[in-house]
mmCIF file of C-alpha atoms in Angstrom:
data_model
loop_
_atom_site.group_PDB
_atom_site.id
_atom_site.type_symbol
_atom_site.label_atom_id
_atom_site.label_comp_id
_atom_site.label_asym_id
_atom_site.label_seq_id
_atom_site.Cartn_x
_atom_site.Cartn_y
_atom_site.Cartn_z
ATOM 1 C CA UNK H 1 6.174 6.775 13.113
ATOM 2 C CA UNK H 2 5.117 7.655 9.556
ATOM 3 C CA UNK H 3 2.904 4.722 8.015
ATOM 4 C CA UNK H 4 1.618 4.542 4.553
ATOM 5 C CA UNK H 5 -1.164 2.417 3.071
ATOM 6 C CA UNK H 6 -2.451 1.983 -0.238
ATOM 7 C CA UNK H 7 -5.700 0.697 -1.381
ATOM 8 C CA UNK H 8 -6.850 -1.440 -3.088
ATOM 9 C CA UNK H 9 -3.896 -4.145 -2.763
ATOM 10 C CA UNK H 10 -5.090 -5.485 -5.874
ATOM 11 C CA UNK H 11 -6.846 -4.230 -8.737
ATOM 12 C CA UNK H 12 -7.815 -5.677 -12.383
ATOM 13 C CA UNK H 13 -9.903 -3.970 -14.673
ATOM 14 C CA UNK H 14 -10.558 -3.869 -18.824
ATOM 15 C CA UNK H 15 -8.550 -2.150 -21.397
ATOM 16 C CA UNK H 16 -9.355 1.867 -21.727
ATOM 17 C CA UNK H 17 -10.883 1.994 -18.312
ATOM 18 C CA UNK H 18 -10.412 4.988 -16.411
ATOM 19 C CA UNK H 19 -8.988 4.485 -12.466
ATOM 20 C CA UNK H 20 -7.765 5.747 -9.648
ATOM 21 C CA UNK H 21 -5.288 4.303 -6.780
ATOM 22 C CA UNK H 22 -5.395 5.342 -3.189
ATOM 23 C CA UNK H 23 -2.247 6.260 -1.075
ATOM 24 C CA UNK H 24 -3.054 7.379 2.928
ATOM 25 C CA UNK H 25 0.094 8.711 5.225
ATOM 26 C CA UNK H 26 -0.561 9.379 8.977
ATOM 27 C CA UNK H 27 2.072 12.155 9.567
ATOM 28 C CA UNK H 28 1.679 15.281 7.278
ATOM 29 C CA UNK H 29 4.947 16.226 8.003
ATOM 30 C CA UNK H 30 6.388 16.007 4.530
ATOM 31 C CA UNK H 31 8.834 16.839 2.430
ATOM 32 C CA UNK H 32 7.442 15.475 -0.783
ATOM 33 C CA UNK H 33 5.417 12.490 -2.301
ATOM 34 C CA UNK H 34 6.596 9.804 -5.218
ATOM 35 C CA UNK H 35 4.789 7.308 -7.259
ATOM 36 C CA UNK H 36 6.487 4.512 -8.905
ATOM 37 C CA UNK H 37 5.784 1.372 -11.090
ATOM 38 C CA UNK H 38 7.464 -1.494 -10.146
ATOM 39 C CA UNK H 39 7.532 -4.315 -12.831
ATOM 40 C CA UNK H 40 7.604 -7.948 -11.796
ATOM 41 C CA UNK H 41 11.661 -9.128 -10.600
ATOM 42 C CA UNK H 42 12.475 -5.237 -11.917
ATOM 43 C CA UNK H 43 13.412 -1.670 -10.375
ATOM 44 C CA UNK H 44 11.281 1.351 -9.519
ATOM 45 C CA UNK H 45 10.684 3.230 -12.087
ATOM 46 C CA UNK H 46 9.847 7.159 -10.915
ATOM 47 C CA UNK H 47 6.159 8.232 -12.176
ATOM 48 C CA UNK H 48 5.314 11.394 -10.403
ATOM 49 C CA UNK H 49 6.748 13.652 -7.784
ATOM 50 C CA UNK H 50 4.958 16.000 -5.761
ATOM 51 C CA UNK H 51 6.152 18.729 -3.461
ATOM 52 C CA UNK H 52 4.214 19.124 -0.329
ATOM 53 C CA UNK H 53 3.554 23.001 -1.156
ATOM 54 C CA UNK H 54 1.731 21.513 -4.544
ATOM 55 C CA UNK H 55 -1.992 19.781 -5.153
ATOM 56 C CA UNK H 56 -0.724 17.912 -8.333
ATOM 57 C CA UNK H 57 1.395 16.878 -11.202
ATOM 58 C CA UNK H 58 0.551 15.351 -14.568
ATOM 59 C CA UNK H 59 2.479 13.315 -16.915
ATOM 60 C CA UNK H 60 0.800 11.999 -20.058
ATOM 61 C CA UNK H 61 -2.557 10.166 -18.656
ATOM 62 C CA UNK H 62 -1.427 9.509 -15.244
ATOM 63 C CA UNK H 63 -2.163 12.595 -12.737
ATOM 64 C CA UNK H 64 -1.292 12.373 -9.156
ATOM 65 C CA UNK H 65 -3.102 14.582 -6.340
ATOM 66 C CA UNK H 66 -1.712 15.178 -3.223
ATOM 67 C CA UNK H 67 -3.925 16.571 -0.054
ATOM 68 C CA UNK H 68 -0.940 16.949 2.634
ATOM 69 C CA UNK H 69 -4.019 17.804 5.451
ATOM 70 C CA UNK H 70 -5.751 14.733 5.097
ATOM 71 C CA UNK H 71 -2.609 12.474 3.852
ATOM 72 C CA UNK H 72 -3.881 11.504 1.301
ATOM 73 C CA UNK H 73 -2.647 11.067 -2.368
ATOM 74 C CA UNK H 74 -4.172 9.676 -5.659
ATOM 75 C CA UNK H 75 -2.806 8.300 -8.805
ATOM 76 C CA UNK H 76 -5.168 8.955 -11.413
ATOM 77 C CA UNK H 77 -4.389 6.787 -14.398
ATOM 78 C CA UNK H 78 -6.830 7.365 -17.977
ATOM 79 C CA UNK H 79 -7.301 5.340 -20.817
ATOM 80 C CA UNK H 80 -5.794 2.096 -19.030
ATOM 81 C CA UNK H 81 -3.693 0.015 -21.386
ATOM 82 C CA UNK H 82 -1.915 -3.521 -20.784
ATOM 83 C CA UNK H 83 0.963 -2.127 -20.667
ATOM 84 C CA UNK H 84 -0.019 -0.145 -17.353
ATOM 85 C CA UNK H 85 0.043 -3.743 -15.321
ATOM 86 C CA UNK H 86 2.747 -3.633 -12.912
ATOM 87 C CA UNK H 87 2.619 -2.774 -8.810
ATOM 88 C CA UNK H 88 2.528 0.557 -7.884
ATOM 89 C CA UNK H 89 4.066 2.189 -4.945
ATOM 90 C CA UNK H 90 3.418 5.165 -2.910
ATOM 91 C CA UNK H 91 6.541 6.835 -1.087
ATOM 92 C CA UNK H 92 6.315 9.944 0.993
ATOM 93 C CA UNK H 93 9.672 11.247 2.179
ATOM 94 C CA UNK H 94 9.674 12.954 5.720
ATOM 95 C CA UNK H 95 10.968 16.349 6.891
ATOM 96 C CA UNK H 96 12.493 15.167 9.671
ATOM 97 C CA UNK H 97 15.088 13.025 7.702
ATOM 98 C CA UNK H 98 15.438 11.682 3.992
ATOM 99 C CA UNK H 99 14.185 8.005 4.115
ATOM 100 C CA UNK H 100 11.190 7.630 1.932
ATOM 101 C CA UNK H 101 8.940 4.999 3.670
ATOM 102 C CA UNK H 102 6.508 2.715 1.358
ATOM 103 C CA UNK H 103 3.423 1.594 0.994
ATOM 104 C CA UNK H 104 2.587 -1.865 0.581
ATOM 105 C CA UNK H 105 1.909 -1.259 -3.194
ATOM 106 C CA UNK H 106 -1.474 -1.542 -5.639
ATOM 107 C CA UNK H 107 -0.769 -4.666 -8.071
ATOM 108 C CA UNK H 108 -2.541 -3.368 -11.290
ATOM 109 C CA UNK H 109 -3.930 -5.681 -14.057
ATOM 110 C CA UNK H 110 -5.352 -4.369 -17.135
ATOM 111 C CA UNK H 111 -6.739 -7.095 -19.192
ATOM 112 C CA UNK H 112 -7.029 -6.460 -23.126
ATOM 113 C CA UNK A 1 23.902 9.515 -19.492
ATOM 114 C CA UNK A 2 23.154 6.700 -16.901
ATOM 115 C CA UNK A 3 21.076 6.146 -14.315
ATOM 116 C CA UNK A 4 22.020 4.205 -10.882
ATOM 117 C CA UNK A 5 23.565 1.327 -11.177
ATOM 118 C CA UNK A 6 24.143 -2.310 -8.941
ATOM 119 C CA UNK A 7 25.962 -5.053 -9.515
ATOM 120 C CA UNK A 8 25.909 -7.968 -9.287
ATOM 121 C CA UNK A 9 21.612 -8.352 -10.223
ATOM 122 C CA UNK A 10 21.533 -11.607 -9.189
ATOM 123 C CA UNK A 11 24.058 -12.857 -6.074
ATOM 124 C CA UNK A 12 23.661 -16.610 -4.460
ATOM 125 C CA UNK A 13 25.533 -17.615 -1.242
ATOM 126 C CA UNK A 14 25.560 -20.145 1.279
ATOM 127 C CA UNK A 15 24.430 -19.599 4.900
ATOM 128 C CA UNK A 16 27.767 -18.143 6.365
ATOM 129 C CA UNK A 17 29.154 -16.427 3.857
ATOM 130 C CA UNK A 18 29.631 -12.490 2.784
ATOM 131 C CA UNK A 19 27.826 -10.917 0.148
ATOM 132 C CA UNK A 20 29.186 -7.390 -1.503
ATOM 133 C CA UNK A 21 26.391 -5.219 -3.425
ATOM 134 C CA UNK A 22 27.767 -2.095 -5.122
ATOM 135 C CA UNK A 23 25.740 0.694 -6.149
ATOM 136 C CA UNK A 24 27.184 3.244 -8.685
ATOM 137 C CA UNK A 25 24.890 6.773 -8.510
ATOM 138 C CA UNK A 26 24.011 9.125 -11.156
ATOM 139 C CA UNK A 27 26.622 10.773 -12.087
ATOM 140 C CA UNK A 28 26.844 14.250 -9.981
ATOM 141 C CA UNK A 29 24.423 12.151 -7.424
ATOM 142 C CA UNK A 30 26.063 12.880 -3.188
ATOM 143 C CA UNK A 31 23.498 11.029 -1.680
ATOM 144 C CA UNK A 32 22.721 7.067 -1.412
ATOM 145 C CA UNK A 33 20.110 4.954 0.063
ATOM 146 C CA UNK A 34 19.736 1.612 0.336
ATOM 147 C CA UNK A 35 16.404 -0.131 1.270
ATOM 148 C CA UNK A 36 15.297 -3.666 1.256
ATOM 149 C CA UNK A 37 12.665 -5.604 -0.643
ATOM 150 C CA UNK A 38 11.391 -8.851 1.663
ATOM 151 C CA UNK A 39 9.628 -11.390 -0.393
ATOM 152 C CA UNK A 40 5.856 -10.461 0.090
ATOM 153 C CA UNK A 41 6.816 -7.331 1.951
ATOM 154 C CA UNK A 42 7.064 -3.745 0.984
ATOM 155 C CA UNK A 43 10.285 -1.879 0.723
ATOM 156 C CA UNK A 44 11.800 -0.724 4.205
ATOM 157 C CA UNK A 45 14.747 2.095 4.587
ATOM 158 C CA UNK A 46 17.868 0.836 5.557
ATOM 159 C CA UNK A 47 21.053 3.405 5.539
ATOM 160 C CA UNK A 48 21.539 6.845 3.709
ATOM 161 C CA UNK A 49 24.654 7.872 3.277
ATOM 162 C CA UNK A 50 26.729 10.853 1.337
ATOM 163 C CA UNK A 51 30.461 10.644 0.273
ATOM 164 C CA UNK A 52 32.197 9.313 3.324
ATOM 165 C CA UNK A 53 29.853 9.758 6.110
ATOM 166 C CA UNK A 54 26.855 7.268 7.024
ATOM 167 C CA UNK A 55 24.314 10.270 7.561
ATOM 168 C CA UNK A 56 21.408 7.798 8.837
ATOM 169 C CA UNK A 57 21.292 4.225 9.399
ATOM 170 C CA UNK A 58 18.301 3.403 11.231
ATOM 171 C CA UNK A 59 16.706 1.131 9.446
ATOM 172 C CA UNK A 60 20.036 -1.159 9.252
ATOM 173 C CA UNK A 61 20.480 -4.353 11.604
ATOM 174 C CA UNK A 62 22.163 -3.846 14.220
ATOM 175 C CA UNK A 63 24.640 -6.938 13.560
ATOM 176 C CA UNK A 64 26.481 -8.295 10.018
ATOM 177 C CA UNK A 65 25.293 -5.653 7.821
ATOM 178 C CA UNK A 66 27.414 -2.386 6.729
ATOM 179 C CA UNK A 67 27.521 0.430 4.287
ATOM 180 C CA UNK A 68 30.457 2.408 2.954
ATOM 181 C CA UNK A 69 30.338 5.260 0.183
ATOM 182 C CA UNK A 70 33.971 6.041 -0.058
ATOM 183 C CA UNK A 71 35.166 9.062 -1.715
ATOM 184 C CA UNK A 72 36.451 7.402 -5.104
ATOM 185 C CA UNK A 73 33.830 4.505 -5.906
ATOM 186 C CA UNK A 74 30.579 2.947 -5.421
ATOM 187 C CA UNK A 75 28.903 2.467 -2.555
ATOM 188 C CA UNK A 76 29.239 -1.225 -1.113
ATOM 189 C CA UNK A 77 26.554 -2.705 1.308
ATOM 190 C CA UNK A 78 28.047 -5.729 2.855
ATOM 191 C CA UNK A 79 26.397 -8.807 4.759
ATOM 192 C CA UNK A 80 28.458 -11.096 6.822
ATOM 193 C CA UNK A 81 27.467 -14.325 7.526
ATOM 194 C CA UNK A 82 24.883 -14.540 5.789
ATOM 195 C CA UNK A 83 21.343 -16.002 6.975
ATOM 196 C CA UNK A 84 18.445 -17.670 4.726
ATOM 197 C CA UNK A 85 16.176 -14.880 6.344
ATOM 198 C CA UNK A 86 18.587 -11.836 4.390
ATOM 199 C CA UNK A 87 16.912 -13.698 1.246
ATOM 200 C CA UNK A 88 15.851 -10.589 -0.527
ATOM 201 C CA UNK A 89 15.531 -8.046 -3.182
ATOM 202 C CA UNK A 90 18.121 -4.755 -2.127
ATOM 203 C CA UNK A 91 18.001 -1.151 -4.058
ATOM 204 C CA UNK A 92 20.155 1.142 -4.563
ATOM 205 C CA UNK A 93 18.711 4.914 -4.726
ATOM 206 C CA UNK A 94 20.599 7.989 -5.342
ATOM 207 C CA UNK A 95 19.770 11.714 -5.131
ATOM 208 C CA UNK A 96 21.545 15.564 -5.447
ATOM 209 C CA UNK A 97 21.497 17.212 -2.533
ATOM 210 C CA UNK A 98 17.800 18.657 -1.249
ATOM 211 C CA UNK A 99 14.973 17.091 -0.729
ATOM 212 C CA UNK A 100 14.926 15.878 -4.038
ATOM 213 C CA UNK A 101 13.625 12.556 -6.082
ATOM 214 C CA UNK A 102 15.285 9.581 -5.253
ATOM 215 C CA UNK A 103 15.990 7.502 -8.267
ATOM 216 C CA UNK A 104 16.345 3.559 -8.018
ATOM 217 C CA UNK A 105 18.447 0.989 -9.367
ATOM 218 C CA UNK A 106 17.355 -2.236 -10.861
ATOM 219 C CA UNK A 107 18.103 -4.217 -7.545
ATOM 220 C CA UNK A 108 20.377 -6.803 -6.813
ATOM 221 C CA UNK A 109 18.487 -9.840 -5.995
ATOM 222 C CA UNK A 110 20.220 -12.056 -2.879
ATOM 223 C CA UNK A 111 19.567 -15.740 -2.428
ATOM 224 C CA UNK A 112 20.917 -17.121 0.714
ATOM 225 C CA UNK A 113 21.024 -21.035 0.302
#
């Protein structure tokens, strides 16, 4: 059974800081790998996808890794603003169907 | 050009009685998912389904809870009798075919009183 964990649960750093968030997956059996912000009471809003046959994808100052060997992804996010606060989830989605299955999430605060 | 929507965002019921969530996909979208958002809990599969068929529903109670994704309309994931413990947030996700990215709707927030 696929499981995914993300560390740290919780995170707060200063404005313009430079950091990175930790997704692990135990089966590397995967189709592909999404990050998402999810904004207090809101929706998931798509960051990054990565195909398994890729090492990463960038999109304005976040990059995301992926290492499908290990199971392990990063979310690399630079120049941290306020704005950045919000949980952020780690999905991989599974070969052997289409669910995507979670992480807990990273809650991200970036105090000005 | 819109993305996935649900309706109603916020839904209250008593203990007992039915709630209806519709999900309308992206437009051109075959493929829904709905998962489920526990309070303090991460978000857990439910059901996928394409246009008529429930492809996978695994993740779906086994009692009071159905999906549908008729050919002309949204999707509709429907809770009978409801239960203080189905208290929760519920997405809506939509994809083309492939092993594509699955793109979410805002949620429609369920309060069972």
């Amino acid at each position: 059974k696929q499981e995914v964990t993300q560390i740290p649960a919780a995170l707060s750093v200063p404005e313009g800081e430079n950091l990175v968030l930790n997704c692990s997956f135990t089966d590397s059996a995967i189709y592909n790998l999404q990050w998402f912000r999810q904004d207090p009471g809101k929706g998931l809003t798509s960051l990054l996808l990565i195909q398994s046959s890729q090492r990463e994808q960038t999109s304005g100052r976040l990059n995301a890794s992926l290492d499908k060997s290990s199971g392990r992804s990063t979310l690399y996010i630079a120049a941290s603003q306020p704005g950045d606060s919000a949980t952020y989830l780690c999905a991989v989605l599974e070969t052997s169907g289409s669910r995507l299955t979670f992480g807990e999430g990273t809650q991200l605060t970036v105090n000005p | 050009n819109a993305g996935v929507m649900q309706n109603p965002r916020h839904l209250v019921r008593r203990r007992g009685q039915e709630a209806r969530l519709r999900c309308s996909p992206v437009k051109g979208h075959s493929h829904v998912y709905w998962y489920r958002q526990l309070p303090e809990e991460g978000l857990k599969f439910m059901v996928y389904l394409q246009k008529e068929n429930i492809i996978d529903e695994s993740g779906m109670p086994k009692e009071r809870f159905s999906a549908e994704f008729p050919k002309e309309g949204p999707s509709i994931l429907r809770i009978q009798q409801v239960v203080r413990g189905d208290s929760a947030a519920y997405f809506c996700a939509s994809s083309p075919p492939g092993a594509a990215a699955q793109y979410f709707g805002p949620g429609t927030r369920l309060t069972v009183t």
